Amino acid sequence: MKFTVPLAMVFGVLIAGCSNDSTKKDNRVDQLLSQMTLEEKVGQLNQYAVGPELTGPGEKTGQTKIRYDQLMSGQVGSVLNVLGAKNGREMQQQVVENTRLGIPLVFGYDVIHGYKTIFPIPLGESSSWDLGLMEATARVAAVETSAAGVQWTFAPMMDVGRDPRWGRVMEGAGEDTYLGAEIAKARVKGFQGGDLSSTNTIAACAKHFAGYGFSESGKDYNNVYIGQHMLLNTVIPPFKASAEVGVATFMNSFNDIDGIPSTANPYLLRDLLKGDWKYDGMVVSDWNSVGELIPHGVARSKYEAARMAINAGSDMDMEGAAFVENLKQLVEKGEVSMNVLDDAVRRVLTLKQRLGLLDDPYKYFDEAREAEQMMKKEHLDLARDAARKSIVLLKNEGNLLPLKANRIAVIGPLAKDKDTPIGNWRAAAEPNSAVSLFEGLTEGMPDVNFSYAEGCKLSIGPNNFVNELQIENSDRSGFAEAIRVARGAEVVIMNLGEPAYMSGEARSRSDIGLPGLQLELLKEIYKVNKNIVLVMMNGRPLTIEWEAENIPAIVEAWHLGSMAGHAIADVLSGRYNPSGKLTMSFPRSVGQIPVYYNHKMSGRPSTGPNMVFYTHHMDVDRGPRYPFGYGLSYSTFSYSPVVLSDSVKANGKSITAKVTVTNNSAVDGEEVVQLYIRDVVGSITRPVMELKGFQKTMISAGESKEFTFEITDELLSFYRLDFSFGTEPGDFEVFVGSSSANLQSARFTLK
Ligand code: GLC
């Protein structure tokens, strides 16, 4: 029988000897470190997925004996995908009671947009531009997650993305750096709350560090070619902002940047993150991204991969078994210093200490609390509110919306689908647990006569994370019934889109139109009834040229989560006035990609009609179909000219931009007033404009409201030619408006 001194006893002694002083408390980590063998130190840096859910390539993990033996011999520091207070407690007990020092595990899981109560996919939720809301949904996700025995989520994903072919845009906050940083901070604060050791908060994870959103051609896991200025000015700010609000962990990314894989990039991890930013949290690899240094072609073996990754600053090896198999030898041979190893172990132990696990390894495993916390009414109410606010009204010709008709046909493969709205990265959601659109409509508008037809099928194969999707491309047998139903209706709601697993990880598309037979079905319905409201449920911007040209009303409803149907009905009925604004441009064609609002001028910007020698595609209208920041309301808003407090701004002083917005309609409505700034001449080329502020406010019918934005040096600063951060004197343009394409402007000079 192996003699073990359970951690509580070890720390019982230590605690008795420690004051309440937090600095002395930190010594506990160092004290523990000083007792650990080399093997035990290495074990803390090893993370395995245990349990039924695979979130990456590999055999069913958790069943292999070697992993179990490592778990029981202190060679595993963390597990992921272990769910449930009971399961977690049992595993924790085995580890704490069977290992020499009884160091507890930390349990991780991908809680991307909710645990059991599912909120809109992050790209959808970002369209709410409501930071308080996004903090609140992360808060609820943390309450449910921590009750289920998980202390660490691998979220928020904060990769700026400009390529909707990339399936993972659904996980992020769209194409803008400033908004992405604001949303990242809100979500980190929501997950972590004010006290990481509280049993209803969880550690967050800034991912994927860095550059993943620029995978070439939108193919997942692909190579990234961006320069240092773009890395620092476009990609890095959300991560830096997260570090500044105390995000507990980082996760590095699969991709390389110009030849250097992020998992083994000392500039990113040592110089920037742990050096310049003095980050004291822990960096976990992505799924086997240490081992993938071999296929990347920069390491010949797991031995070399382990050395490169830990020396570059990756602290924990997820699912790679590269650290656990090689670090002991690497240290003994002097290829990895004991200081580097100890620093990594200290960061892991500090995370466990911050979570309160070193005080009480079992504090998160309370089955009673788990039973009472899931899908509480207030959680579902918040999910409905978040869903409503995430909906973007793209078109409303003739004010077809809100609905006024009494005979309405609801047609499409998603209309009664209770699973697709949950989206990808659905954590522990019950299958088919969403409110479908048809349910939401019939419950929310009981006086209306709704008819229904599926029209066509969409996903006919496995609709899950691991298997390839199969889309229906030939069975038109449902068309006739759909056409019959459409003929008999005043208005037709067409509910079309993408299956849940057509976006998300490993779900890149080369054609981003409505998949399968859906557009064909829509055109057939259009032939018999032109009063169509297209409700789209999708995980990425789609190319919808024919739809945008012909369909009178278009509603972007993303994958809205548990309460999708009620939220959409709230908007279609007029109970809620839509307020969402796109955070990612909708291209007119795949050929336009990447198309985004904050592009550079180039040396040949268009200077007017009848000019051919300028940067454009000959065969498509300029600019996206729907731009960043765009979204309609049932209200109509008008903007006064922008008034600056001064036309000259001295460094160190701020000026203000004021605008008055009037709601000219009879409907109260929320407006997202957006501030953009352009640095006209810089030491490097600068974007035509950049979002630098926004205010979302309710403006009552007929009311005018004044909005003031303060313009500070911080807003004008960027990484300059020499990579120093700061401002440059010269002319600036200020834009204020309802989207990146509808703005009032003014100019000032920075002295
Ligand atoms: C996946 C994803 C990452 C996730 C991790 C654990 O491959 O890239 O975002 O957190 O593995 O599931």
CSV table of C-alpha atoms in Angstrom, one decimal, residues 82-420:
chain,number,residue,atom,x,y,z
A,82,VAL,CA,-15.0,14.9,-17.6
A,83,LEU,CA,-18.5,16.1,-16.7
A,84,GLY,CA,-20.7,15.8,-13.7
A,85,ALA,CA,-20.1,16.4,-10.0
A,86,LYS,CA,-20.3,12.7,-9.2
A,87,ASN,CA,-17.8,11.7,-12.0
A,88,GLY,CA,-15.5,14.5,-11.0
A,89,ARG,CA,-15.5,13.8,-7.4
A,90,GLU,CA,-14.7,10.1,-7.9
A,91,MET,CA,-11.8,10.9,-10.2
A,92,GLN,CA,-10.5,13.7,-7.9
A,93,GLN,CA,-10.7,11.4,-4.9
A,94,GLN,CA,-8.8,8.6,-6.7
A,95,VAL,CA,-6.0,11.1,-7.6
A,96,VAL,CA,-5.8,12.9,-4.3
A,97,GLU,CA,-5.8,9.7,-2.3
A,98,ASN,CA,-3.6,7.6,-4.5
A,99,THR,CA,-0.8,10.0,-5.4
A,100,ARG,CA,2.1,10.8,-3.0
A,101,LEU,CA,1.3,14.5,-2.6
A,102,GLY,CA,-2.4,14.4,-3.4
A,103,ILE,CA,-2.2,17.3,-5.8
A,104,PRO,CA,-5.8,17.8,-7.2
A,105,LEU,CA,-6.7,17.8,-10.9
A,106,VAL,CA,-8.1,20.8,-12.6
A,107,PHE,CA,-11.0,19.9,-14.9
A,108,GLY,CA,-11.5,21.8,-18.2
A,109,TYR,CA,-14.2,21.8,-20.8
A,110,ASP,CA,-15.2,23.9,-23.9
A,111,VAL,CA,-18.1,26.0,-22.6
A,112,ILE,CA,-18.3,28.4,-25.6
A,113,HIS,CA,-21.9,29.6,-25.4
A,114,GLY,CA,-23.4,28.0,-22.4
A,115,TYR,CA,-23.2,24.7,-20.5
A,116,LYS,CA,-26.8,23.3,-20.4
A,117,THR,CA,-28.7,26.5,-21.0
A,118,ILE,CA,-27.4,27.4,-24.5
A,119,PHE,CA,-27.0,31.0,-25.6
A,120,PRO,CA,-26.5,32.3,-29.1
A,121,ILE,CA,-23.3,31.2,-30.8
A,122,PRO,CA,-20.7,33.9,-30.0
A,123,LEU,CA,-20.7,35.4,-33.5
A,124,GLY,CA,-24.5,35.8,-33.1
A,125,GLU,CA,-24.3,37.1,-29.6
A,126,SER,CA,-21.6,39.6,-30.6
A,127,SER,CA,-24.2,41.1,-33.0
A,128,SER,CA,-26.0,42.4,-29.8
A,129,TRP,CA,-23.2,44.8,-29.2
A,130,ASP,CA,-24.4,44.5,-25.6
A,131,LEU,CA,-21.3,44.0,-23.4
A,132,GLY,CA,-23.4,43.7,-20.2
A,133,LEU,CA,-25.5,41.0,-21.7
A,134,MET,CA,-22.4,39.0,-22.9
A,135,GLU,CA,-20.9,39.2,-19.4
A,136,ALA,CA,-24.2,38.0,-18.0
A,137,THR,CA,-24.5,35.0,-20.3
A,138,ALA,CA,-20.9,34.0,-19.5
A,139,ARG,CA,-21.7,34.4,-15.8
A,140,VAL,CA,-24.7,32.0,-16.1
A,141,ALA,CA,-22.5,29.6,-18.1
A,142,ALA,CA,-20.0,29.7,-15.3
A,143,VAL,CA,-22.7,29.0,-12.7
A,144,GLU,CA,-23.9,25.9,-14.5
A,145,THR,CA,-20.4,24.7,-15.5
A,146,SER,CA,-18.9,25.0,-12.0
A,147,ALA,CA,-21.9,23.2,-10.6
A,148,ALA,CA,-21.1,20.3,-13.0
A,149,GLY,CA,-17.6,19.9,-11.5
A,150,VAL,CA,-15.7,21.8,-14.2
A,151,GLN,CA,-13.4,24.7,-13.1
A,152,TRP,CA,-12.0,25.9,-16.4
A,153,THR,CA,-13.5,26.7,-19.7
A,154,PHE,CA,-11.5,27.0,-22.9
A,155,ALA,CA,-13.2,30.2,-23.8
A,156,PRO,CA,-13.6,33.0,-24.9
A,157,MET,CA,-12.2,32.4,-28.3
A,158,MET,CA,-11.0,35.9,-29.5
A,159,ASP,CA,-9.6,35.3,-32.9
A,160,VAL,CA,-10.3,38.2,-35.2
A,161,GLY,CA,-11.8,36.6,-38.3
A,162,ARG,CA,-12.4,38.0,-41.8
A,163,ASP,CA,-12.9,34.8,-43.7
A,164,PRO,CA,-16.4,33.3,-43.4
A,165,ARG,CA,-15.2,30.1,-45.2
A,166,TRP,CA,-13.5,29.3,-41.9
A,167,GLY,CA,-16.0,27.4,-39.7
A,168,ARG,CA,-14.7,28.8,-36.5
A,169,VAL,CA,-15.9,32.4,-37.1
A,170,MET,CA,-19.0,31.1,-35.2
A,171,GLU,CA,-17.0,31.0,-32.0
A,172,GLY,CA,-15.6,34.5,-32.1
A,173,ALA,CA,-16.7,38.1,-32.1
A,174,GLY,CA,-16.3,38.9,-35.8
A,175,GLU,CA,-13.9,41.0,-37.9
A,176,ASP,CA,-13.1,43.9,-35.7
A,177,THR,CA,-10.2,44.3,-33.2
A,178,TYR,CA,-11.7,47.0,-30.9
A,179,LEU,CA,-15.1,45.2,-30.6
A,180,GLY,CA,-13.3,41.9,-30.2
A,181,ALA,CA,-11.3,43.2,-27.3
A,182,GLU,CA,-14.3,44.7,-25.6
A,183,ILE,CA,-16.3,41.5,-25.9
A,184,ALA,CA,-13.3,39.4,-24.8
A,185,LYS,CA,-13.0,41.4,-21.6
A,186,ALA,CA,-16.8,41.1,-20.9
A,187,ARG,CA,-16.8,37.4,-21.4
A,188,VAL,CA,-13.6,36.8,-19.3
A,189,LYS,CA,-15.2,38.9,-16.5
A,190,GLY,CA,-18.4,36.9,-16.8
A,191,PHE,CA,-16.7,33.5,-16.5
A,192,GLN,CA,-14.3,34.5,-13.8
A,193,GLY,CA,-16.4,36.9,-11.7
A,194,GLY,CA,-14.7,38.7,-8.9
A,195,ASP,CA,-13.3,35.6,-7.1
A,196,LEU,CA,-11.9,32.7,-8.9
A,197,SER,CA,-12.0,30.6,-5.8
A,198,SER,CA,-15.7,30.9,-5.5
A,199,THR,CA,-17.6,27.7,-6.5
A,200,ASN,CA,-19.7,29.6,-9.0
A,201,THR,CA,-16.9,31.0,-11.1
A,202,ILE,CA,-14.5,29.3,-13.5
A,203,ALA,CA,-11.1,30.1,-15.0
A,204,ALA,CA,-11.4,31.5,-18.5
A,205,CYS,CA,-8.9,30.9,-21.4
A,206,ALA,CA,-7.8,33.5,-24.0
A,207,LYS,CA,-7.7,31.5,-27.2
A,208,HIS,CA,-6.2,30.8,-29.8
A,209,PHE,CA,-3.0,32.6,-29.3
A,210,ALA,CA,-2.4,33.7,-32.0
A,211,GLY,CA,-3.4,34.4,-35.6
A,212,TYR,CA,-5.6,31.4,-36.1
A,213,GLY,CA,-8.4,33.5,-37.7
A,214,PHE,CA,-6.1,34.2,-40.7
A,215,SER,CA,-5.8,30.6,-41.8
A,216,GLU,CA,-5.1,30.7,-45.5
A,217,SER,CA,-8.2,30.3,-47.7
A,218,GLY,CA,-10.3,29.8,-44.6
A,219,LYS,CA,-9.2,26.2,-44.3
A,220,ASP,CA,-9.0,25.1,-40.7
A,221,TYR,CA,-5.6,24.4,-39.2
A,222,ASN,CA,-3.9,26.0,-42.2
A,223,ASN,CA,-0.9,28.2,-42.4
A,224,VAL,CA,-1.0,31.9,-41.6
A,225,TYR,CA,0.9,34.6,-43.4
A,226,ILE,CA,0.6,37.9,-41.6
A,227,GLY,CA,3.2,40.6,-40.9
A,228,GLN,CA,4.3,41.9,-37.5
A,229,HIS,CA,2.3,45.1,-37.8
A,230,MET,CA,-0.8,43.2,-38.6
A,231,LEU,CA,-0.2,40.8,-35.8
A,232,LEU,CA,0.2,43.6,-33.3
A,233,ASN,CA,-2.4,46.0,-34.6
A,234,THR,CA,-5.2,43.6,-35.6
A,235,VAL,CA,-4.7,40.2,-33.9
A,236,ILE,CA,-3.1,40.9,-30.5
A,237,PRO,CA,-5.3,43.6,-28.9
A,238,PRO,CA,-8.1,41.2,-27.7
A,239,PHE,CA,-5.5,39.0,-26.0
A,240,LYS,CA,-3.7,41.9,-24.4
A,241,ALA,CA,-7.0,43.3,-23.1
A,242,SER,CA,-7.9,39.9,-21.7
A,243,ALA,CA,-4.5,39.6,-19.9
A,244,GLU,CA,-5.1,43.1,-18.5
A,245,VAL,CA,-8.4,42.0,-16.9
A,246,GLY,CA,-6.8,38.9,-15.4
A,247,VAL,CA,-7.7,36.0,-17.7
A,248,ALA,CA,-6.4,33.0,-15.9
A,249,THR,CA,-5.1,31.0,-18.8
A,250,PHE,CA,-4.1,31.2,-22.5
A,251,MET,CA,-4.3,28.6,-25.1
A,252,ASN,CA,-2.0,28.6,-28.1
A,253,SER,CA,-3.1,28.0,-31.6
A,254,PHE,CA,-2.5,25.2,-34.1
A,255,ASN,CA,-1.3,27.5,-36.9
A,256,ASP,CA,2.1,28.8,-37.7
A,257,ILE,CA,2.7,32.5,-38.4
A,258,ASP,CA,5.1,32.9,-41.4
A,259,GLY,CA,6.7,29.6,-40.6
A,260,ILE,CA,6.7,29.6,-36.8
A,261,PRO,CA,4.0,27.5,-35.1
A,262,SER,CA,2.4,29.4,-32.3
A,263,THR,CA,2.8,26.5,-29.9
A,264,ALA,CA,6.6,26.9,-30.1
A,265,ASN,CA,6.8,30.7,-30.8
A,266,PRO,CA,9.1,32.3,-28.1
A,267,TYR,CA,8.3,35.8,-29.4
A,268,LEU,CA,4.5,35.3,-28.7
A,269,LEU,CA,4.8,33.3,-25.5
A,270,ARG,CA,8.0,34.5,-23.8
A,271,ASP,CA,8.8,37.9,-25.2
A,272,LEU,CA,5.2,39.3,-25.6
A,273,LEU,CA,2.9,37.4,-23.2
A,274,LYS,CA,5.2,36.5,-20.3
A,275,GLY,CA,7.8,39.2,-20.9
A,276,ASP,CA,6.3,42.6,-22.0
A,277,TRP,CA,2.9,41.9,-20.5
A,278,LYS,CA,4.3,40.2,-17.4
A,279,TYR,CA,1.6,37.6,-17.6
A,280,ASP,CA,1.6,35.2,-14.6
A,281,GLY,CA,-1.1,32.8,-15.8
A,282,MET,CA,-0.8,29.4,-17.5
A,283,VAL,CA,-0.5,28.6,-21.2
A,284,VAL,CA,-2.1,25.3,-22.3
A,285,SER,CA,-1.5,23.9,-25.8
A,286,ASP,CA,-4.3,23.2,-28.1
A,287,TRP,CA,-5.3,19.5,-28.7
A,288,ASN,CA,-1.9,17.8,-29.4
A,289,SER,CA,-0.5,21.0,-30.9
A,290,VAL,CA,2.8,20.1,-29.2
A,291,GLY,CA,2.8,16.8,-31.1
A,292,GLU,CA,1.8,18.5,-34.2
A,293,LEU,CA,5.1,20.3,-34.4
A,294,ILE,CA,6.2,17.1,-36.1
A,295,PRO,CA,3.7,17.3,-39.1
A,296,HIS,CA,4.4,21.0,-39.2
A,297,GLY,CA,7.9,19.9,-40.0
A,298,VAL,CA,9.8,21.8,-37.3
A,299,ALA,CA,10.4,18.8,-35.0
A,300,ARG,CA,11.6,15.3,-35.8
A,301,SER,CA,10.2,13.7,-32.7
A,302,LYS,CA,8.0,14.2,-29.7
A,303,TYR,CA,11.2,14.7,-27.8
A,304,GLU,CA,12.2,17.7,-29.9
A,305,ALA,CA,8.6,18.9,-30.0
A,306,ALA,CA,8.4,18.9,-26.2
A,307,ARG,CA,11.7,20.8,-25.9
A,308,MET,CA,10.6,23.4,-28.4
A,309,ALA,CA,7.2,24.0,-26.9
A,310,ILE,CA,8.1,24.3,-23.2
A,311,ASN,CA,11.2,26.4,-23.9
A,312,ALA,CA,9.0,28.7,-26.0
A,313,GLY,CA,6.6,29.1,-23.2
A,314,SER,CA,3.8,26.5,-23.5
A,315,ASP,CA,3.2,25.2,-20.0
A,316,MET,CA,0.7,22.4,-20.4
A,317,ASP,CA,0.5,19.7,-23.1
A,318,MET,CA,-3.2,18.9,-24.0
A,319,GLU,CA,-3.6,15.4,-25.4
A,320,GLY,CA,-0.1,15.2,-26.8
A,321,ALA,CA,1.7,13.0,-24.2
A,322,ALA,CA,4.8,14.7,-25.4
A,323,PHE,CA,5.7,16.4,-22.1
A,324,VAL,CA,4.9,13.4,-20.0
A,325,GLU,CA,7.0,11.1,-22.2
A,326,ASN,CA,10.0,13.3,-22.7
A,327,LEU,CA,10.4,16.2,-20.2
A,328,LYS,CA,12.2,14.1,-17.5
A,329,GLN,CA,14.9,13.2,-20.0
A,330,LEU,CA,15.1,16.7,-21.4
A,331,VAL,CA,15.7,18.1,-18.0
A,332,GLU,CA,18.2,15.4,-17.0
A,333,LYS,CA,20.1,16.2,-20.2
A,334,GLY,CA,20.0,19.9,-19.6
A,335,GLU,CA,18.0,20.6,-22.8
A,336,VAL,CA,15.2,22.0,-20.6
A,337,SER,CA,16.3,23.9,-17.5
A,338,MET,CA,14.8,23.1,-14.1
A,339,ASN,CA,13.9,26.8,-13.9
A,340,VAL,CA,11.8,26.5,-17.1
A,341,LEU,CA,10.1,23.4,-15.8
A,342,ASP,CA,9.5,24.9,-12.4
A,343,ASP,CA,8.0,28.1,-13.9
A,344,ALA,CA,5.5,26.0,-15.9
A,345,VAL,CA,4.6,23.9,-12.8
A,346,ARG,CA,4.3,27.0,-10.7
A,347,ARG,CA,1.8,28.4,-13.1
A,348,VAL,CA,-0.3,25.3,-13.1
A,349,LEU,CA,-0.2,25.0,-9.3
A,350,THR,CA,-1.1,28.7,-9.0
A,351,LEU,CA,-4.1,28.2,-11.2
A,352,LYS,CA,-5.3,25.4,-8.9
A,353,GLN,CA,-4.6,27.6,-5.9
A,354,ARG,CA,-6.6,30.5,-7.3
A,355,LEU,CA,-9.4,28.1,-8.0
A,356,GLY,CA,-9.3,27.1,-4.3
A,357,LEU,CA,-8.5,23.5,-5.2
A,358,LEU,CA,-5.4,23.4,-3.0
A,359,ASP,CA,-7.6,24.4,-0.1
A,360,ASP,CA,-10.4,21.9,-0.9
A,361,PRO,CA,-10.0,19.6,-3.9
A,362,TYR,CA,-13.7,18.6,-3.7
A,363,LYS,CA,-15.3,22.0,-3.4
A,364,TYR,CA,-16.7,22.0,-7.0
A,365,PHE,CA,-18.3,18.5,-6.8
A,366,ASP,CA,-21.7,19.1,-5.2
A,367,GLU,CA,-24.4,16.9,-6.8
A,368,ALA,CA,-27.2,18.8,-5.1
A,369,ARG,CA,-26.0,22.1,-6.4
A,370,GLU,CA,-25.6,20.6,-9.9
A,371,ALA,CA,-29.2,19.4,-9.8
A,372,GLU,CA,-30.6,22.7,-8.9
A,373,GLN,CA,-28.5,25.0,-11.1
A,374,MET,CA,-29.2,23.6,-14.6
A,375,MET,CA,-31.6,25.5,-17.0
A,376,LYS,CA,-33.2,27.5,-14.2
A,377,LYS,CA,-36.0,29.8,-15.4
A,378,GLU,CA,-33.8,32.9,-15.0
A,379,HIS,CA,-31.1,31.2,-17.1
A,380,LEU,CA,-33.6,30.5,-19.9
A,381,ASP,CA,-35.1,34.0,-19.6
A,382,LEU,CA,-31.6,35.4,-20.1
A,383,ALA,CA,-31.1,33.1,-23.0
A,384,ARG,CA,-34.3,34.4,-24.6
A,385,ASP,CA,-33.2,38.0,-24.1
A,386,ALA,CA,-29.7,37.3,-25.5
A,387,ALA,CA,-31.2,35.6,-28.5
A,388,ARG,CA,-33.6,38.5,-29.3
A,389,LYS,CA,-30.8,41.0,-29.0
A,390,SER,CA,-28.6,38.9,-31.3
A,391,ILE,CA,-31.0,38.9,-34.2
A,392,VAL,CA,-30.1,41.2,-37.1
A,393,LEU,CA,-32.8,42.6,-39.4
A,394,LEU,CA,-31.1,42.7,-42.8
A,395,LYS,CA,-34.0,43.7,-45.0
A,396,ASN,CA,-37.6,44.8,-44.5
A,397,GLU,CA,-39.1,46.0,-47.8
A,398,GLY,CA,-42.6,47.4,-47.5
A,399,ASN,CA,-42.4,46.9,-43.8
A,400,LEU,CA,-43.5,43.3,-44.2
A,401,LEU,CA,-42.3,43.0,-40.6
A,402,PRO,CA,-43.6,43.0,-37.9
A,403,LEU,CA,-46.0,40.4,-39.1
A,404,LYS,CA,-49.6,41.5,-39.6
A,405,ALA,CA,-51.1,38.6,-41.5
A,406,ASN,CA,-53.5,36.0,-40.2
A,407,ARG,CA,-52.6,33.1,-42.5
A,408,ILE,CA,-48.9,32.4,-42.4
A,409,ALA,CA,-47.1,29.5,-43.9
A,410,VAL,CA,-43.9,28.3,-42.2
A,411,ILE,CA,-41.7,26.4,-44.6
A,412,GLY,CA,-38.2,24.9,-44.5
A,413,PRO,CA,-36.1,22.1,-43.1
A,414,LEU,CA,-35.2,24.1,-39.9
A,415,ALA,CA,-38.7,25.3,-39.0
A,416,LYS,CA,-39.5,22.5,-36.6
A,417,ASP,CA,-35.9,21.6,-35.9
A,418,LYS,CA,-35.2,21.6,-32.1
A,419,ASP,CA,-31.6,20.7,-32.4
A,420,THR,CA,-29.9,22.9,-35.0
